[in-house]
C-alpha positions as YAML, in Angstrom:
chain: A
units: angstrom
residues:
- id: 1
  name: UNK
  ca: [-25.92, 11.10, 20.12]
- id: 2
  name: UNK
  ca: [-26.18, 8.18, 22.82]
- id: 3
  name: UNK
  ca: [-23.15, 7.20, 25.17]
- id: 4
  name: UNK
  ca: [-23.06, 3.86, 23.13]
- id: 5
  name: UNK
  ca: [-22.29, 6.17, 19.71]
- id: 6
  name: UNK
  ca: [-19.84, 8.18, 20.95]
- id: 7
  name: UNK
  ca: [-17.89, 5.62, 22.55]
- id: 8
  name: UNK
  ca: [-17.98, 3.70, 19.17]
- id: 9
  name: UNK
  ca: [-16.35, 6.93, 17.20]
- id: 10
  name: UNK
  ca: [-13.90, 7.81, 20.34]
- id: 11
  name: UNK
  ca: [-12.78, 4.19, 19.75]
- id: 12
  name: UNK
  ca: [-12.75, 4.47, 15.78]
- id: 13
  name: UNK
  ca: [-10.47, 8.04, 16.58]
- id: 14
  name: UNK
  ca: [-7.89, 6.39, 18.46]
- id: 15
  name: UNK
  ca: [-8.00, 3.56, 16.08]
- id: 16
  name: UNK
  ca: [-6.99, 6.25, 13.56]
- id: 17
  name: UNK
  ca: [-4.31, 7.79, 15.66]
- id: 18
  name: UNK
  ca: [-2.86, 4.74, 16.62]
- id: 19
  name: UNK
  ca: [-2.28, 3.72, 12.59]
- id: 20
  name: UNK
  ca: [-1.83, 7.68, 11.70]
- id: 21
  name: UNK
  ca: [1.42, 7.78, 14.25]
- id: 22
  name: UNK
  ca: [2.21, 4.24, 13.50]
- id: 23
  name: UNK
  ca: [2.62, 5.59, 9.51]
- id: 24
  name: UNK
  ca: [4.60, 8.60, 10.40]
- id: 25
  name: UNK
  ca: [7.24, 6.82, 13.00]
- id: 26
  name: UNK
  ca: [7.75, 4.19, 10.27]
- id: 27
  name: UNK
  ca: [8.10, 6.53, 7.83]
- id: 28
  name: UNK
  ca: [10.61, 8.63, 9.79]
- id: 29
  name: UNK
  ca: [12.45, 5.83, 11.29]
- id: 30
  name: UNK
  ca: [11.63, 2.56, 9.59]
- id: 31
  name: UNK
  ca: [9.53, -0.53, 11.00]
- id: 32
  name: UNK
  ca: [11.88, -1.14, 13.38]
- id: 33
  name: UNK
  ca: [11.38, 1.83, 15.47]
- id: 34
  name: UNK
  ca: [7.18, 0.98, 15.74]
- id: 35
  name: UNK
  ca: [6.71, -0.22, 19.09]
- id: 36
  name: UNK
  ca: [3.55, -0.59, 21.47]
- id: 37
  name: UNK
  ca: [5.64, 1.33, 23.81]
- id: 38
  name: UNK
  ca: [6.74, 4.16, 21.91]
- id: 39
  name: UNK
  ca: [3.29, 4.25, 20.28]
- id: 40
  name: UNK
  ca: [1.40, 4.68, 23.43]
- id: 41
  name: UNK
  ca: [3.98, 7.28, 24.65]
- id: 42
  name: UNK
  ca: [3.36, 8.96, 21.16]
- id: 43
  name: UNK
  ca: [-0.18, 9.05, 21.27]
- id: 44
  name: UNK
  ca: [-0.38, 9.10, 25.15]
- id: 45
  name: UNK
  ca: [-2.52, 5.93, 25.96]
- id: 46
  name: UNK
  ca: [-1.68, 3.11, 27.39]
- id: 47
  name: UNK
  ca: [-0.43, -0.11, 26.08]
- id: 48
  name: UNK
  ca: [-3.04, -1.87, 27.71]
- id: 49
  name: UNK
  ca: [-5.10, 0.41, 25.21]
- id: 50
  name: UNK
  ca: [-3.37, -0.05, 22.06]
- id: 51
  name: UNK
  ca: [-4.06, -3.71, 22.61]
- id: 52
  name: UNK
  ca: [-7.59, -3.02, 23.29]
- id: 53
  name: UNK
  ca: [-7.30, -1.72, 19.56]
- id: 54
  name: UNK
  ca: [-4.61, -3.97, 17.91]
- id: 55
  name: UNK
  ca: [-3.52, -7.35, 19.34]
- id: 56
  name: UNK
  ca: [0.28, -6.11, 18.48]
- id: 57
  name: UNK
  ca: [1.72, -4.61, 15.35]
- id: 58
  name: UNK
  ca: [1.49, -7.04, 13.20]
- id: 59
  name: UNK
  ca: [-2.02, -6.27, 13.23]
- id: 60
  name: UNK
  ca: [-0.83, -2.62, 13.01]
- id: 61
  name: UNK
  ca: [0.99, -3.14, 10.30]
- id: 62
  name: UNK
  ca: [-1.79, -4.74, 8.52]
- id: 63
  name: UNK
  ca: [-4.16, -1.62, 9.43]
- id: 64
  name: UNK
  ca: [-1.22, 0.60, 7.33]
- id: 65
  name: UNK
  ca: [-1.34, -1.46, 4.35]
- id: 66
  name: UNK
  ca: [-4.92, -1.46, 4.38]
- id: 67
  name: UNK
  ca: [-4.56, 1.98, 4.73]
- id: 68
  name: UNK
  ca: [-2.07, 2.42, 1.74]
- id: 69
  name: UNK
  ca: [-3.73, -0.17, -0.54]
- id: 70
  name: UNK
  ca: [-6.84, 2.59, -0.53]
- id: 71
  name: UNK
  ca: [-4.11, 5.54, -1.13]
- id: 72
  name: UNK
  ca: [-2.19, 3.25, -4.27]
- id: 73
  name: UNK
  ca: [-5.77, 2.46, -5.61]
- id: 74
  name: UNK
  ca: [-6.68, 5.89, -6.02]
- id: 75
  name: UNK
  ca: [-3.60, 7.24, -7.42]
- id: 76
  name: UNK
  ca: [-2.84, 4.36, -10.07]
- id: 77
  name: UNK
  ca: [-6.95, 4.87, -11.05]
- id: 78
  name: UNK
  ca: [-6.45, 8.70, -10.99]
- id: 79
  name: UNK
  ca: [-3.19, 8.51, -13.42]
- id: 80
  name: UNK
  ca: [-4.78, 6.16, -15.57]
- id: 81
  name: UNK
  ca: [-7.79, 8.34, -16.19]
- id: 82
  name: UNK
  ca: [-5.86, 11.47, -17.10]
- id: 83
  name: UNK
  ca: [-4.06, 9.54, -20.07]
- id: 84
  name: UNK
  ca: [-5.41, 8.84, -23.29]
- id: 85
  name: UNK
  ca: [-5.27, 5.58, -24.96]
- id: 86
  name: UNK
  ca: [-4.60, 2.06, -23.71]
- id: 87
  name: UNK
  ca: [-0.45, 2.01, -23.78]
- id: 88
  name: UNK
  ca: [-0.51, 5.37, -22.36]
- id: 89
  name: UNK
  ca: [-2.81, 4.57, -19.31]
- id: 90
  name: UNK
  ca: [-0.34, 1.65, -18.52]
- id: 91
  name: UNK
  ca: [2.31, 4.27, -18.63]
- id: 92
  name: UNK
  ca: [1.05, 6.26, -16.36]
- id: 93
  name: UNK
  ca: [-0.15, 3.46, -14.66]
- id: 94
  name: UNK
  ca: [3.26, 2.07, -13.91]
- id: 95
  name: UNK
  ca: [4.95, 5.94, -12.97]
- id: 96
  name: UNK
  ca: [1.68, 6.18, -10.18]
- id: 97
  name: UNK
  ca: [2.80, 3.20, -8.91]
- id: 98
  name: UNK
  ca: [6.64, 3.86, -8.45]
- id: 99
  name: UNK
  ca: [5.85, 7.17, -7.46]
- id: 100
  name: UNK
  ca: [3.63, 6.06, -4.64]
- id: 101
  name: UNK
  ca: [6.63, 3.51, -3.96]
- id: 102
  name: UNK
  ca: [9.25, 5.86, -3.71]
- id: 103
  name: UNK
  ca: [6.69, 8.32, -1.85]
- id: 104
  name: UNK
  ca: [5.65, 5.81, 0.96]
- id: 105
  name: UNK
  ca: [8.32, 3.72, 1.61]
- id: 106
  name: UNK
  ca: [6.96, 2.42, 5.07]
- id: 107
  name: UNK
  ca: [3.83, 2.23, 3.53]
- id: 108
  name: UNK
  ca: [5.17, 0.15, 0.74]
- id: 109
  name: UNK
  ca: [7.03, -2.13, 3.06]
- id: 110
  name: UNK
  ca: [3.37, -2.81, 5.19]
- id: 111
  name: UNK
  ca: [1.82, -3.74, 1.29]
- id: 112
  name: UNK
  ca: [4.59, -5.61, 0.07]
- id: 113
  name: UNK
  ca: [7.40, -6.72, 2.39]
- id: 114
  name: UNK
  ca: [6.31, -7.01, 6.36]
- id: 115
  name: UNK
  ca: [3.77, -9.55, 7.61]
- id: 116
  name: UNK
  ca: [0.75, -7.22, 8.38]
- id: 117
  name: UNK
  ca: [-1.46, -10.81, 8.82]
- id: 118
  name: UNK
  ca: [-3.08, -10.09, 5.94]
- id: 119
  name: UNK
  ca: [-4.13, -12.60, 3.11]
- id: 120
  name: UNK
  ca: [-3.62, -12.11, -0.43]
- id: 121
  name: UNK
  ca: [-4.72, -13.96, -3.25]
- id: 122
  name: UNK
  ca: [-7.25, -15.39, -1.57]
- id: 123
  name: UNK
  ca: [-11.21, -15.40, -0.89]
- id: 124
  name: UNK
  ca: [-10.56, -13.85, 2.40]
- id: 125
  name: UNK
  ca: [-8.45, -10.57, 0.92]
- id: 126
  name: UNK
  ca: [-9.52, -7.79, 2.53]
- id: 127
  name: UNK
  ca: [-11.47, -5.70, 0.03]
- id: 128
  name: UNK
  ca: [-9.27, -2.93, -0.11]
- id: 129
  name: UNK
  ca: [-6.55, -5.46, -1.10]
- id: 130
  name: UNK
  ca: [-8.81, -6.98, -3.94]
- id: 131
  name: UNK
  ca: [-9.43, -3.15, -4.72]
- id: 132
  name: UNK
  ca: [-5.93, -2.34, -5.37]
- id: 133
  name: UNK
  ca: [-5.34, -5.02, -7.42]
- id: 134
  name: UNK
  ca: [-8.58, -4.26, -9.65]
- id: 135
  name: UNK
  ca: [-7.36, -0.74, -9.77]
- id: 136
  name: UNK
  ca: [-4.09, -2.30, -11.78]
- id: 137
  name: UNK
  ca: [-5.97, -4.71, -14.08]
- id: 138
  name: UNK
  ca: [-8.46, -1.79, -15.13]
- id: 139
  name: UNK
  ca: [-5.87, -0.41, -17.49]
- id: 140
  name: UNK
  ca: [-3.42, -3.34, -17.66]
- id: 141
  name: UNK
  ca: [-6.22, -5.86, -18.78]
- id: 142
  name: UNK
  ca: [-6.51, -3.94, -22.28]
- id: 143
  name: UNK
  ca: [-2.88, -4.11, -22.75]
- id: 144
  name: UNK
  ca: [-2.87, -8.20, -22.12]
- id: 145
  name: UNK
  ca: [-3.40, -9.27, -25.72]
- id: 146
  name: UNK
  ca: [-5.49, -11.94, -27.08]
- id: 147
  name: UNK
  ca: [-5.74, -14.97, -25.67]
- id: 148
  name: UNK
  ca: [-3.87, -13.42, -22.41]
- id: 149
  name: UNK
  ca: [-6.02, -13.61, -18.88]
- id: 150
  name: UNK
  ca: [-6.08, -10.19, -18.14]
- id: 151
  name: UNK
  ca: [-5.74, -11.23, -14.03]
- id: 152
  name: UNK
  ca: [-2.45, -13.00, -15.00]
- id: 153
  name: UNK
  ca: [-1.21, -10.16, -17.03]
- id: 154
  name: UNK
  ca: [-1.79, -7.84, -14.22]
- id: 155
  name: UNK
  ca: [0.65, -10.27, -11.87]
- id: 156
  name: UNK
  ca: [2.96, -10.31, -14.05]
- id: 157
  name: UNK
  ca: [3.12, -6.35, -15.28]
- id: 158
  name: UNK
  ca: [2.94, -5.68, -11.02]
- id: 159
  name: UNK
  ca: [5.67, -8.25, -10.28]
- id: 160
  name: UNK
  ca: [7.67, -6.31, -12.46]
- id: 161
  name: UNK
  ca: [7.11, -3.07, -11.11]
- id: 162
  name: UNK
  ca: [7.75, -4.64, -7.47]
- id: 163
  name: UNK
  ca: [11.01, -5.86, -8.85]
- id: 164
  name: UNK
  ca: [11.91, -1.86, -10.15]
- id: 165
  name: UNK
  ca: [10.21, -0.23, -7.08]
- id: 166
  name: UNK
  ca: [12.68, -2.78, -4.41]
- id: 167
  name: UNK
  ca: [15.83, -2.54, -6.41]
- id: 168
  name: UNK
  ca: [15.40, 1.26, -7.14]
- id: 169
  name: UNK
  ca: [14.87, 1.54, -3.54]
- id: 170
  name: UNK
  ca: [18.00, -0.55, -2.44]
- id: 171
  name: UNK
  ca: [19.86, 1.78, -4.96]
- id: 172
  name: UNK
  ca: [20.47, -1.00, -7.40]
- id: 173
  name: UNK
  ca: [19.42, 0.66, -10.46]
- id: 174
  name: UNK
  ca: [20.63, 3.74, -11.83]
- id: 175
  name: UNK
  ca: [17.91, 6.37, -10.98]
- id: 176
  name: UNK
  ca: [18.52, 8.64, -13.69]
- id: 177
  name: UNK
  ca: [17.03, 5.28, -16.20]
- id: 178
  name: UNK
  ca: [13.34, 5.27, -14.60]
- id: 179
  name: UNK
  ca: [11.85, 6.80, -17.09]
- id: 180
  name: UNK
  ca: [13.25, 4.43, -19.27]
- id: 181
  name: UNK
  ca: [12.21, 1.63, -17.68]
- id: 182
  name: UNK
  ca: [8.75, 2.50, -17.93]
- id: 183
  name: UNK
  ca: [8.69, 2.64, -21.30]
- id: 184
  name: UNK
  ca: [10.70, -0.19, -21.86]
- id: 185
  name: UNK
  ca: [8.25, -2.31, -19.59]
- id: 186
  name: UNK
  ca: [5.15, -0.75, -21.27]
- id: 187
  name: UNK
  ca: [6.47, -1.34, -24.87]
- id: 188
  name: UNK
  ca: [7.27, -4.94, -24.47]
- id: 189
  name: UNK
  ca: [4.79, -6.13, -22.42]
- id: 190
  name: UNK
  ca: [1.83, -3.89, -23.36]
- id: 191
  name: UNK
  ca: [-0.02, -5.41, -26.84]
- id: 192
  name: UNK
  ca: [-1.51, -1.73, -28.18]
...
């Protein structure tokens, strides 16, 4: 291995760290508690070297979603797959998605709520962005119904779920109904 390739993976391991310890402070303690300082005295670099990685954690935060948007992808594609049949896919579709919700609240927040400096809707999206997204319409764009863009079904089916995934979270709704919810949102939005 030359100097120049292990420099480039010593660099891609504390880019890892960085976003790793990032995750678990902001899980632990919320957003608010994710600073360059307490990062680099967490992972025991520099700040100087953090920004040599991240211009400041907005771009960190960005690196999390990222991060999660590869995590939600594969568990709304691996729910989907185990269930049989188009409203049952969406199903599990939509309990993969609050589950990952309630599981990753920090994570959730870097997605959905913080400014991570990351485009959406766009050209630019970052693939794994784009990714996540796809992962939704695979089993929500046979649900759609004729006539129905599949692309604007899946906004629409995912705004919901944002709506039940914040207000769950902010203890809003009654946590003992989520089941119901699902199926509620499946059976009147989903055309089986």
């Amino acid at each position: 291995m030359s100097v120049q390739e292990r420099k480039q993976r010593e660099r891609a391991e504390r880019e890892r760290l960085i976003v790793a310890t990032a995750r678990e402070l902001a899980e632990q303690q919320g957003w608010d508690a994710v600073t360059t300082r307490r990062l680099a005295e967490r992972i025991e670099y520099s700040q100087p070297v953090l920004y040599s990685h991240f211009r400041g954690k907005r771009e960190i935060i960005g690196a999390v979603a990222l991060e999660g948007a590869a995590e939600m992808a594969t568990a709304v594609r691996a729910a989907a797959a185990a269930a049989d049949g188009p409203r049952d896919r969406a199903a599990a579709l939509a309990r993969a998605y609050l589950d990952f919700a309630e599981r990753n609240p920090a994570v959730y927040d870097a997605l959905f709520r913080l400014d991570g400096g990351l485009p959406y809707a766009r050209e630019d999206t970052p693939e794994p962005l784009k990714d996540a997204f796809a992962a939704l319409m695979e089993s929500l764009g046979e649900v759609a119904g004729d006539g129905v863009h599949p692309g604007l079904f899946t906004e629409v089916f995912w705004a919901s779920l944002h709506g039940l995934a914040t207000l769950t979270r902010a203890g809003r709704l009654l946590p003992e109904d989520a089941a119901q919810r699902v199926e509620l949102l499946v059976d009147r939005l989903a055309v089986v």
